[in-house]
């Protein structure tokens, strides 16, 4: 089998660590790159930087904000994408109440509270069964601190100003996997099914006992889904 390079895009306020459990299994199919999503302040700019570094043709996976960027890459260079995986994400633009909440968090960060944001957001980011999981909480906090405040602010601005990707979904014609935690409160399962309804031939995997952070909450289930996607 020919190598299939894979490019994985992290989400808001997380780092390459979010994919740590998946990379060893995906590596058997070809080189795996975790894209740098910390360059640029719009999804268009971030996607452009990622494409400059990416192989000529590759499988593309995006988690949460990474999914918004992946959909922008599909607009910019669909001919380069062999397969697409959208993990705990949505094709919708920001709703006004979401934007308002983002701006509140950005004000907290600018006011010296950036280090607290990951912990404040944690209960909303995981399945209710995992809100007391100190190991997951520590991973989440460490990723946020490594991502840094400046990148966080740029990423929030990019998310706030992202386009509605729903009109573009019908044009996607590569094998597409959509993964969502059954308890995802940020991009819940109906948004995954909405994308699937608009992408011909796509497949949805709903991960039991996972919230928005399915990649680290139920890593084996997500890995199995991604291995099937690359197979």
Coordinates of N, CA and C in Angstrom, one line a residue:
X1 N 0.8 -1.2 0.0 CA 0.0 0.0 0.0 C 0.9 1.2 0.0
X2 N 0.5 2.2 -0.8 CA 1.3 3.5 -0.8 C 1.0 4.2 0.5
X3 N 2.1 5.0 0.9 CA 1.9 5.8 2.1 C 0.8 6.8 1.9
X4 N 0.0 7.0 3.0 CA -0.9 8.1 3.0 C -0.6 9.1 4.1
X5 N 0.1 10.2 3.8 CA 0.4 11.2 4.8 C -0.9 11.7 5.4
X6 N -0.8 12.0 6.7 CA -2.0 12.5 7.4 C -1.6 13.8 8.1
X7 N -2.4 14.8 8.0 CA -2.2 16.1 8.7 C -3.4 16.3 9.7
X8 N -3.1 16.5 10.9 CA -4.1 16.6 12.0 C -4.0 18.0 12.6
X9 N -5.2 18.7 12.7 CA -5.2 20.1 13.2 C -5.8 20.1 14.6
X10 N -5.1 20.6 15.6 CA -5.7 20.7 16.9 C -6.8 21.7 17.0
X11 N -7.4 21.8 18.2 CA -8.5 22.8 18.4 C -8.1 24.0 19.2
X12 N -9.1 24.8 19.6 CA -8.8 26.0 20.4 C -8.1 25.6 21.7
X13 N -7.0 26.3 22.0 CA -6.4 26.2 23.3 C -5.8 24.9 23.6
X14 N -5.6 24.0 22.6 CA -4.9 22.8 22.8 C -3.8 22.7 21.8
X15 N -2.9 21.6 22.1 CA -1.7 21.5 21.3 C -1.7 20.1 20.7
X16 N -0.6 19.7 20.1 CA -0.4 18.4 19.5 C -0.7 17.3 20.4
X17 N -0.6 17.5 21.7 CA -0.8 16.5 22.8 C -2.2 15.9 22.6
X18 N -3.2 16.6 22.1 CA -4.5 16.1 22.0 C -4.6 14.9 21.1
X19 N -3.7 14.7 20.2 CA -3.6 13.6 19.3 C -2.6 12.5 19.7
X20 N -2.0 12.6 20.9 CA -0.9 11.8 21.2 C -1.3 10.3 21.2
X21 N -2.5 10.0 21.6 CA -2.9 8.6 21.6 C -3.2 8.0 20.3
X22 N -3.5 8.9 19.3 CA -3.9 8.4 18.0 C -2.7 8.2 17.0
X23 N -1.7 9.0 17.2 CA -0.6 9.1 16.2 C 0.1 7.7 16.0
X24 N 0.4 7.0 17.0 CA 1.1 5.7 16.8 C 0.3 4.7 15.8
X25 N -1.0 4.8 16.0 CA -1.8 3.9 15.1 C -1.9 4.4 13.7
X26 N -2.0 5.8 13.5 CA -2.1 6.4 12.2 C -0.8 6.3 11.4
X27 N 0.3 6.3 12.2 CA 1.6 6.4 11.6 C 1.9 5.2 10.7
X28 N 1.2 4.0 10.9 CA 1.4 2.9 10.1 C 0.9 3.1 8.6
X29 N 0.1 4.1 8.4 CA -0.4 4.4 7.1 C 0.5 5.4 6.3
X30 N 1.4 6.0 7.0 CA 2.3 7.0 6.4 C 2.6 8.1 7.4
X31 N 3.4 9.1 7.0 CA 3.9 10.1 8.0 C 2.7 10.9 8.5
X32 N 2.7 11.2 9.8 CA 1.7 12.0 10.5 C 2.3 13.3 10.9
X33 N 1.6 14.4 10.6 CA 2.0 15.8 11.0 C 0.9 16.4 11.8
X34 N 1.2 17.0 12.9 CA 0.2 17.8 13.7 C 0.5 19.2 13.3
X35 N -0.5 19.8 12.6 CA -0.3 21.2 12.0 C -0.2 22.2 13.1
X36 N 0.6 23.2 12.8 CA 0.7 24.4 13.7 C -0.5 25.3 13.4
X37 N -1.4 25.4 14.3 CA -2.6 26.3 14.1 C -2.5 27.6 14.9
X38 N -1.2 28.0 15.2 CA -1.0 29.2 15.9 C -0.5 30.3 15.1
X39 N -0.6 30.2 13.8 CA -0.1 31.3 12.9 C -1.3 31.8 12.1
X40 N -1.6 33.1 12.3 CA -2.7 33.7 11.6 C -3.8 34.0 12.6
X41 N -4.7 34.9 12.2 CA -5.8 35.3 13.1 C -7.2 35.2 12.4
X42 N -7.2 34.5 11.2 CA -8.4 34.1 10.6 C -8.3 32.7 10.1
X43 N -9.4 32.0 10.0 CA -9.3 30.6 9.5 C -8.7 30.5 8.1
X44 N -8.9 31.6 7.3 CA -8.3 31.6 6.0 C -6.7 31.7 6.1
X45 N -6.2 32.5 6.9 CA -4.8 32.7 7.1 C -4.2 31.4 7.7
X46 N -4.8 30.9 8.7 CA -4.3 29.6 9.4 C -4.3 28.5 8.4
X47 N -5.3 28.3 7.6 CA -5.4 27.3 6.6 C -4.3 27.4 5.6
X48 N -4.1 28.7 5.1 CA -3.0 28.9 4.1 C -1.7 28.5 4.6
X49 N -1.4 28.9 5.9 CA -0.1 28.5 6.5 C 0.1 26.9 6.5
X50 N -1.0 26.3 6.9 CA -0.9 24.8 7.0 C -0.7 24.2 5.7
X51 N -1.4 24.7 4.7 CA -1.3 24.2 3.3 C 0.2 24.3 2.8
X52 N 0.8 25.4 3.2 CA 2.2 25.6 2.7 C 3.1 24.6 3.2
X53 N 2.9 24.1 4.4 CA 3.7 23.1 5.1 C 3.3 21.6 4.7
X54 N 2.1 21.4 4.2 CA 1.6 20.1 4.1 C 2.1 19.4 2.8
X55 N 2.0 18.0 2.8 CA 2.4 17.2 1.7 C 1.5 17.6 0.5
X56 N 2.0 17.2 -0.8 CA 1.2 17.5 -1.9 C -0.3 17.0 -1.9
X57 N -0.4 15.8 -1.4 CA -1.8 15.2 -1.2 C -1.8 14.5 0.2
X58 N -2.9 14.6 0.9 CA -2.8 14.0 2.3 C -4.3 13.8 2.8
X59 N -4.4 13.0 3.8 CA -5.6 12.8 4.6 C -5.6 13.9 5.6
X60 N -6.7 14.5 5.9 CA -6.8 15.7 6.8 C -7.8 15.4 7.9
X61 N -7.4 15.7 9.1 CA -8.3 15.6 10.3 C -8.3 16.9 11.1
X62 N -9.4 17.2 11.6 CA -9.5 18.5 12.4 C -10.4 18.3 13.6
X63 N -9.9 18.7 14.7 CA -10.7 18.6 16.0 C -11.2 20.0 16.4
X64 N -12.5 20.2 16.6 CA -13.2 21.4 17.0 C -12.8 22.6 16.1
X65 N -12.0 23.6 16.6 CA -11.6 24.7 15.8 C -10.8 24.1 14.6
X66 N -10.1 23.0 14.8 CA -9.3 22.4 13.7 C -10.3 21.9 12.6
X67 N -11.5 21.6 13.0 CA -12.5 21.2 12.0 C -12.9 22.4 11.1
X68 N -13.0 23.6 11.8 CA -13.3 24.8 11.0 C -12.2 25.1 10.0
X69 N -11.0 24.9 10.5 CA -9.8 25.1 9.6 C -9.8 24.1 8.5
X70 N -10.1 22.8 8.8 CA -10.1 21.8 7.8 C -11.1 22.1 6.7
X71 N -12.3 22.6 7.1 CA -13.3 23.0 6.1 C -12.9 24.1 5.2
X72 N -12.1 25.0 5.8 CA -11.5 26.1 5.0 C -10.4 25.5 4.0
X73 N -9.6 24.6 4.5 CA -8.7 23.9 3.6 C -9.4 23.2 2.4
X74 N -10.6 22.6 2.7 CA -11.4 22.0 1.6 C -11.8 23.1 0.6
X75 N -12.0 24.3 1.1 CA -12.4 25.4 0.1 C -11.2 25.8 -0.7
X76 N -10.0 25.9 -0.1 CA -8.8 26.4 -0.7 C -8.1 25.4 -1.6
X77 N -8.1 24.1 -1.2 CA -7.3 23.1 -2.0 C -8.0 21.7 -2.0
X78 N -9.2 21.6 -2.4 CA -9.9 20.3 -2.3 C -9.2 19.2 -3.1
X79 N -8.5 19.6 -4.1 CA -7.8 18.5 -4.9 C -6.6 17.9 -4.2
X80 N -6.2 18.5 -3.1 CA -5.1 17.9 -2.3 C -5.5 17.0 -1.2
X81 N -6.8 16.9 -0.9 CA -7.3 16.2 0.2 C -7.8 14.8 -0.2
X82 N -7.2 13.8 0.3 CA -7.5 12.4 0.0 C -8.7 11.9 0.8
X83 N -8.7 12.3 2.1 CA -9.7 11.9 3.1 C -9.9 13.0 4.1
X84 N -11.1 13.0 4.7 CA -11.4 14.1 5.6 C -12.0 13.5 6.9
X85 N -11.5 13.9 8.1 CA -12.1 13.5 9.3 C -12.4 14.8 10.1
X86 N -13.6 14.9 10.6 CA -14.1 16.0 11.3 C -14.5 15.5 12.7
X87 N -13.8 16.0 13.8 CA -13.9 15.4 15.1 C -14.4 16.5 16.1
X88 N -15.6 16.2 16.7 CA -16.2 17.1 17.6 C -16.1 18.5 17.1
X89 N -16.8 18.8 16.0 CA -16.8 20.1 15.4 C -18.1 20.4 14.7
X90 N -18.2 21.4 14.0 CA -19.5 21.9 13.4 C -19.2 22.7 12.1
X91 N -20.1 22.7 11.2 CA -20.0 23.5 10.0 C -20.7 24.9 10.1
X92 N -21.3 25.1 11.3 CA -22.1 26.4 11.5 C -21.1 27.5 11.9
X93 N -21.6 28.8 11.6 CA -20.8 29.9 12.1 C -21.1 30.1 13.6
X94 N -20.5 31.0 14.2 CA -20.7 31.3 15.7 C -22.1 31.9 15.8
X95 N -22.8 31.4 16.8 CA -24.1 32.0 17.2 C -23.8 33.3 18.1
X96 N -24.6 34.3 18.1 CA -24.4 35.5 18.9 C -24.0 35.2 20.3
X97 N -24.7 34.3 21.0 CA -24.5 34.0 22.4 C -23.1 33.3 22.6
X98 N -22.7 32.5 21.6 CA -21.3 31.9 21.6 C -20.3 33.0 21.5
X99 N -20.5 33.9 20.6 CA -19.5 35.0 20.4 C -19.4 35.9 21.7
X100 N -20.5 36.1 22.3 CA -20.6 36.9 23.5 C -19.7 36.2 24.6
X101 N -19.9 34.9 24.7 CA -19.2 34.1 25.7 C -17.7 34.2 25.4
X102 N -17.3 34.0 24.2 CA -15.9 34.1 23.8 C -15.3 35.4 24.2
X103 N -16.0 36.5 23.9 CA -15.5 37.8 24.2 C -15.3 38.0 25.7
X104 N -16.2 37.4 26.5 CA -16.0 37.5 28.0 C -14.8 36.7 28.4
X105 N -14.5 35.5 27.8 CA -13.3 34.8 28.2 C -12.1 35.5 27.7
X106 N -12.1 36.1 26.6 CA -11.0 36.9 26.1 C -10.7 38.1 27.0
X107 N -11.7 38.7 27.6 CA -11.5 39.8 28.5 C -10.8 39.2 29.8
X108 N -11.3 38.1 30.3 CA -10.7 37.4 31.4 C -9.2 37.2 31.2
X109 N -8.9 36.6 30.0 CA -7.5 36.3 29.6 C -6.7 37.6 29.7
X110 N -7.2 38.6 29.0 CA -6.4 39.9 29.0 C -6.2 40.5 30.4
X111 N -7.2 40.2 31.2 CA -7.1 40.8 32.6 C -6.3 40.0 33.6
X112 N -5.6 39.0 33.1 CA -4.6 38.2 33.9 C -5.2 36.9 34.3
X113 N -6.3 36.5 33.8 CA -6.9 35.2 34.2 C -6.8 34.1 33.2
X114 N -5.9 34.3 32.2 CA -5.8 33.2 31.2 C -5.5 31.8 31.8
X115 N -4.7 31.7 32.8 CA -4.3 30.4 33.4 C -5.6 29.7 34.0
X116 N -6.6 30.4 34.3 CA -7.8 29.8 34.9 C -8.8 29.3 33.9
X117 N -8.7 29.8 32.6 CA -9.7 29.6 31.6 C -9.9 28.1 31.4
X118 N -8.9 27.3 31.2 CA -9.0 25.9 30.9 C -9.8 25.2 32.0
X119 N -9.5 25.5 33.3 CA -10.2 24.9 34.3 C -11.7 25.3 34.4
X120 N -11.9 26.6 34.1 CA -13.3 27.1 34.1 C -14.1 26.3 33.0
X121 N -13.5 26.1 31.9 CA -14.2 25.5 30.7 C -14.2 24.0 30.8
X122 N -13.4 23.4 31.6 CA -13.3 22.0 31.6 C -14.6 21.2 31.8
X123 N -15.4 21.5 32.8 CA -16.7 20.8 33.0 C -17.6 20.7 31.7
X124 N -17.5 21.8 31.0 CA -18.3 21.9 29.7 C -17.7 21.1 28.6
X125 N -16.4 20.8 28.7 CA -15.6 20.2 27.6 C -15.6 18.7 27.7
X126 N -16.0 18.1 28.8 CA -15.9 16.6 28.9 C -17.3 16.1 29.3
X127 N -17.4 14.8 29.2 CA -18.6 14.0 29.5 C -18.9 14.2 31.0
X128 N -20.2 14.3 31.5 CA -20.4 14.5 32.9 C -19.7 13.5 33.8
X129 N -19.5 12.3 33.3 CA -18.7 11.3 34.1 C -17.3 11.7 34.4
X130 N -16.8 12.6 33.6 CA -15.3 12.9 33.6 C -15.0 14.3 34.3
X131 N -16.0 15.0 34.8 CA -15.7 16.3 35.3 C -14.8 16.3 36.5
X132 N -14.7 15.1 37.2 CA -13.8 15.0 38.4 C -12.5 14.3 38.0
X133 N -12.3 14.1 36.8 CA -11.1 13.4 36.4 C -9.9 14.3 36.4
X134 N -9.0 14.2 37.4 CA -7.9 15.2 37.6 C -6.8 15.0 36.5
X135 N -6.7 13.8 36.0 CA -5.7 13.5 35.0 C -6.1 14.3 33.7
X136 N -7.3 14.1 33.3 CA -7.8 14.8 32.1 C -7.7 16.3 32.3
X137 N -8.1 16.8 33.5 CA -8.1 18.2 33.8 C -6.6 18.7 33.6
X138 N -5.7 18.0 34.1 CA -4.3 18.4 34.1 C -3.8 18.5 32.6
X139 N -4.1 17.5 31.8 CA -3.7 17.5 30.4 C -4.3 18.7 29.7
X140 N -5.6 19.0 30.0 CA -6.3 20.1 29.4 C -5.6 21.4 29.8
X141 N -5.3 21.6 31.0 CA -4.6 22.8 31.5 C -3.2 22.9 30.9
X142 N -2.5 21.8 30.9 CA -1.1 21.9 30.3 C -1.1 22.3 28.8
X143 N -2.1 21.8 28.1 CA -2.2 22.2 26.7 C -2.5 23.6 26.5
X144 N -3.4 24.1 27.3 CA -3.8 25.6 27.3 C -2.6 26.5 27.6
X145 N -1.8 26.1 28.6 CA -0.7 26.9 29.0 C 0.4 26.9 27.9
X146 N 0.6 25.7 27.3 CA 1.6 25.6 26.2 C 1.1 26.3 24.9
X147 N -0.2 26.4 24.7 CA -0.7 27.1 23.5 C -0.4 28.6 23.7
X148 N -0.7 29.1 24.9 CA -0.4 30.5 25.2 C -1.5 31.4 25.0
X149 N -1.5 32.6 25.7 CA -2.5 33.5 25.6 C -2.7 34.2 24.3
X150 N -1.5 34.6 23.7 CA -1.6 35.3 22.4 C -2.3 34.4 21.3
X151 N -1.9 33.2 21.3 CA -2.5 32.3 20.3 C -4.0 32.1 20.6
X152 N -4.3 32.0 21.9 CA -5.7 31.8 22.3 C -6.5 33.0 21.8
X153 N -6.1 34.2 22.0 CA -6.8 35.3 21.5 C -7.0 35.4 20.0
X154 N -5.9 35.0 19.3 CA -6.0 35.0 17.8 C -7.0 33.9 17.4
X155 N -6.9 32.7 18.1 CA -7.8 31.6 17.7 C -9.3 32.0 18.0
X156 N -9.5 32.6 19.1 CA -10.9 33.0 19.4 C -11.4 34.0 18.3
X157 N -10.6 34.9 17.9 CA -11.0 35.9 16.9 C -11.3 35.1 15.6
X158 N -10.4 34.1 15.2 CA -10.6 33.3 14.0 C -12.0 32.6 14.1
X159 N -12.3 32.0 15.3 CA -13.5 31.3 15.4 C -14.7 32.2 15.3
X160 N -14.7 33.4 16.0 CA -15.8 34.3 15.9 C -16.1 34.7 14.5
X161 N -15.1 34.9 13.7 CA -15.2 35.4 12.3 C -15.3 34.3 11.2
X162 N -15.4 33.1 11.6 CA -15.4 32.0 10.6 C -16.7 32.1 9.8
X163 N -16.6 31.6 8.6 CA -17.8 31.6 7.7 C -18.7 30.4 8.0
X164 N -19.9 30.4 7.5 CA -20.8 29.3 7.5 C -20.3 28.3 6.5
X165 N -19.9 27.1 6.9 CA -19.4 26.1 5.9 C -20.4 25.2 5.4
X166 N -21.7 25.3 5.9 CA -22.7 24.4 5.4 C -22.9 24.4 3.9
X167 N -22.9 25.6 3.2 CA -23.1 25.7 1.8 C -22.1 24.9 1.0
X168 N -20.9 24.7 1.6 CA -19.8 24.1 0.9 C -19.7 22.6 1.1
X169 N -20.5 22.0 2.0 CA -20.4 20.6 2.3 C -20.7 19.7 1.2
X170 N -21.7 20.1 0.3 CA -22.1 19.2 -0.8 C -21.0 19.0 -1.8
X171 N -20.0 19.9 -1.8 CA -18.9 19.8 -2.8 C -17.8 18.8 -2.3
X172 N -17.9 18.3 -1.1 CA -16.9 17.4 -0.5 C -17.1 16.0 -1.1
X173 N -16.1 15.5 -1.8 CA -16.3 14.2 -2.5 C -15.3 13.2 -2.1
X174 N -14.5 13.4 -1.0 CA -13.5 12.4 -0.6 C -14.1 11.7 0.6
X175 N -13.6 10.5 0.9 CA -14.2 9.7 2.0 C -14.1 10.5 3.3
X176 N -15.2 10.7 4.0 CA -15.3 11.6 5.1 C -15.9 10.9 6.4
X177 N -15.2 11.0 7.5 CA -15.6 10.5 8.8 C -15.9 11.7 9.7
X178 N -17.0 11.5 10.4 CA -17.4 12.5 11.4 C -17.5 11.8 12.7
X179 N -16.8 12.3 13.7 CA -16.7 11.7 15.0 C -17.2 12.7 16.0
X180 N -18.1 12.2 17.0 CA -18.6 13.1 18.0 C -18.8 12.3 19.3
X181 N -18.5 13.0 20.4 CA -18.8 12.3 21.7 C -20.3 12.4 22.0
X182 N -20.8 11.4 22.6 CA -22.3 11.3 22.8 C -22.7 12.4 23.8
X183 N -21.8 12.9 24.6 CA -22.1 13.9 25.6 C -21.4 15.3 25.3
X184 N -21.1 15.5 24.0 CA -20.5 16.7 23.6 C -21.5 17.9 23.8
X185 N -21.1 18.8 24.7 CA -22.0 20.0 24.9 C -21.7 21.2 24.1
X186 N -20.5 21.2 23.5 CA -20.0 22.3 22.7 C -20.4 22.2 21.2
X187 N -20.2 21.0 20.6 CA -20.7 20.7 19.3 C -21.4 19.4 19.3
X188 N -22.7 19.4 19.8 CA -23.4 18.2 20.1 C -23.7 17.3 18.9
X189 N -24.0 16.0 19.1 CA -24.3 15.1 18.0 C -25.2 15.6 16.9
X190 N -26.3 16.4 17.2 CA -27.1 16.8 16.0 C -26.3 17.6 15.0
X191 N -25.2 18.3 15.4 CA -24.4 19.1 14.5 C -23.6 18.2 13.6
X192 N -23.1 17.0 14.2 CA -22.4 16.0 13.4 C -23.3 15.4 12.4
X193 N -24.5 15.1 12.8 CA -25.5 14.5 11.8 C -25.9 15.5 10.7
X194 N -25.9 16.8 11.1 CA -26.2 17.8 10.1 C -25.1 17.8 9.0
X195 N -23.9 17.7 9.4 CA -22.8 17.7 8.4 C -22.9 16.4 7.6
X196 N -23.2 15.3 8.2 CA -23.3 14.0 7.5 C -24.4 14.1 6.4
X197 N -25.5 14.7 6.8 CA -26.6 14.8 5.8 C -26.2 15.6 4.6
X198 N -25.2 16.5 4.7 CA -24.8 17.3 3.6 C -23.6 16.8 2.9
X199 N -22.8 15.9 3.4 CA -21.6 15.3 2.8 C -22.0 13.9 2.3
X200 N -22.1 13.7 1.0 CA -22.5 12.4 0.4 C -21.5 11.3 0.9
X201 N -22.1 10.2 1.3 CA -21.3 9.1 1.6 C -20.5 9.1 2.9
X202 N -20.7 10.2 3.7 CA -19.9 10.3 5.0 C -20.5 9.4 6.0
X203 N -19.6 9.2 7.0 CA -20.0 8.2 8.1 C -19.8 8.9 9.4
X204 N -20.8 8.7 10.3 CA -20.8 9.3 11.7 C -20.4 8.2 12.7
X205 N -19.5 8.5 13.6 CA -19.2 7.6 14.7 C -19.5 8.4 16.0
X206 N -20.5 8.0 16.8 CA -20.8 8.6 18.0 C -20.1 7.8 19.1
X207 N -19.2 8.5 19.9 CA -18.4 7.8 20.9 C -19.0 7.8 22.2
X208 N -19.3 6.7 22.8 CA -20.0 6.6 24.1 C -19.1 7.2 25.2
X209 N -19.8 7.8 26.2 CA -19.1 8.3 27.4 C -18.0 9.2 27.1
X210 N -18.2 10.1 26.1 CA -17.2 11.1 25.7 C -18.0 12.5 25.6
X211 N -17.3 13.5 25.9 CA -17.8 14.9 25.7 C -17.1 15.5 24.4
X212 N -16.8 16.8 24.5 CA -16.1 17.4 23.4 C -14.7 16.9 23.2
X213 N -14.1 16.5 24.3 CA -12.7 16.1 24.3 C -12.6 14.6 24.1
X214 N -13.4 14.0 23.2 CA -13.4 12.6 22.9 C -12.0 12.0 22.6
X215 N -11.1 12.8 22.0 CA -9.8 12.4 21.7 C -9.0 11.9 22.9
X216 N -9.2 12.6 24.0 CA -8.5 12.2 25.2 C -9.4 11.5 26.2
X217 N -10.7 11.6 26.1 CA -11.6 10.9 27.0 C -11.7 9.5 26.7
X218 N -11.9 9.2 25.4 CA -12.0 7.8 24.9 C -11.1 7.6 23.7
X219 N -9.8 7.6 24.0 CA -8.8 7.7 22.9 C -8.9 6.4 22.0
X220 N -9.1 5.2 22.6 CA -9.1 4.0 21.8 C -10.3 4.0 20.8
X221 N -11.4 4.4 21.3 CA -12.6 4.5 20.4 C -12.4 5.4 19.2
X222 N -11.8 6.6 19.5 CA -11.5 7.5 18.4 C -10.4 7.0 17.5
X223 N -9.4 6.4 18.0 CA -8.3 5.7 17.2 C -8.9 4.7 16.3
X224 N -9.8 3.8 16.8 CA -10.4 2.8 16.0 C -11.1 3.4 14.8
X225 N -11.9 4.4 15.1 CA -12.6 5.1 14.0 C -11.7 5.7 13.0
X226 N -10.6 6.3 13.4 CA -9.6 6.9 12.5 C -8.9 5.8 11.7
X227 N -8.5 4.7 12.3 CA -7.9 3.6 11.6 C -8.8 3.1 10.5
X228 N -10.0 2.9 10.8 CA -11.0 2.5 9.8 C -11.1 3.5 8.7
X229 N -11.1 4.8 9.0 CA -11.1 5.8 8.0 C -9.9 5.8 7.0
X230 N -8.7 5.5 7.6 CA -7.6 5.5 6.7 C -7.4 4.1 6.0
X231 N -8.2 3.1 6.5 CA -8.1 1.8 5.8 C -9.0 1.8 4.6

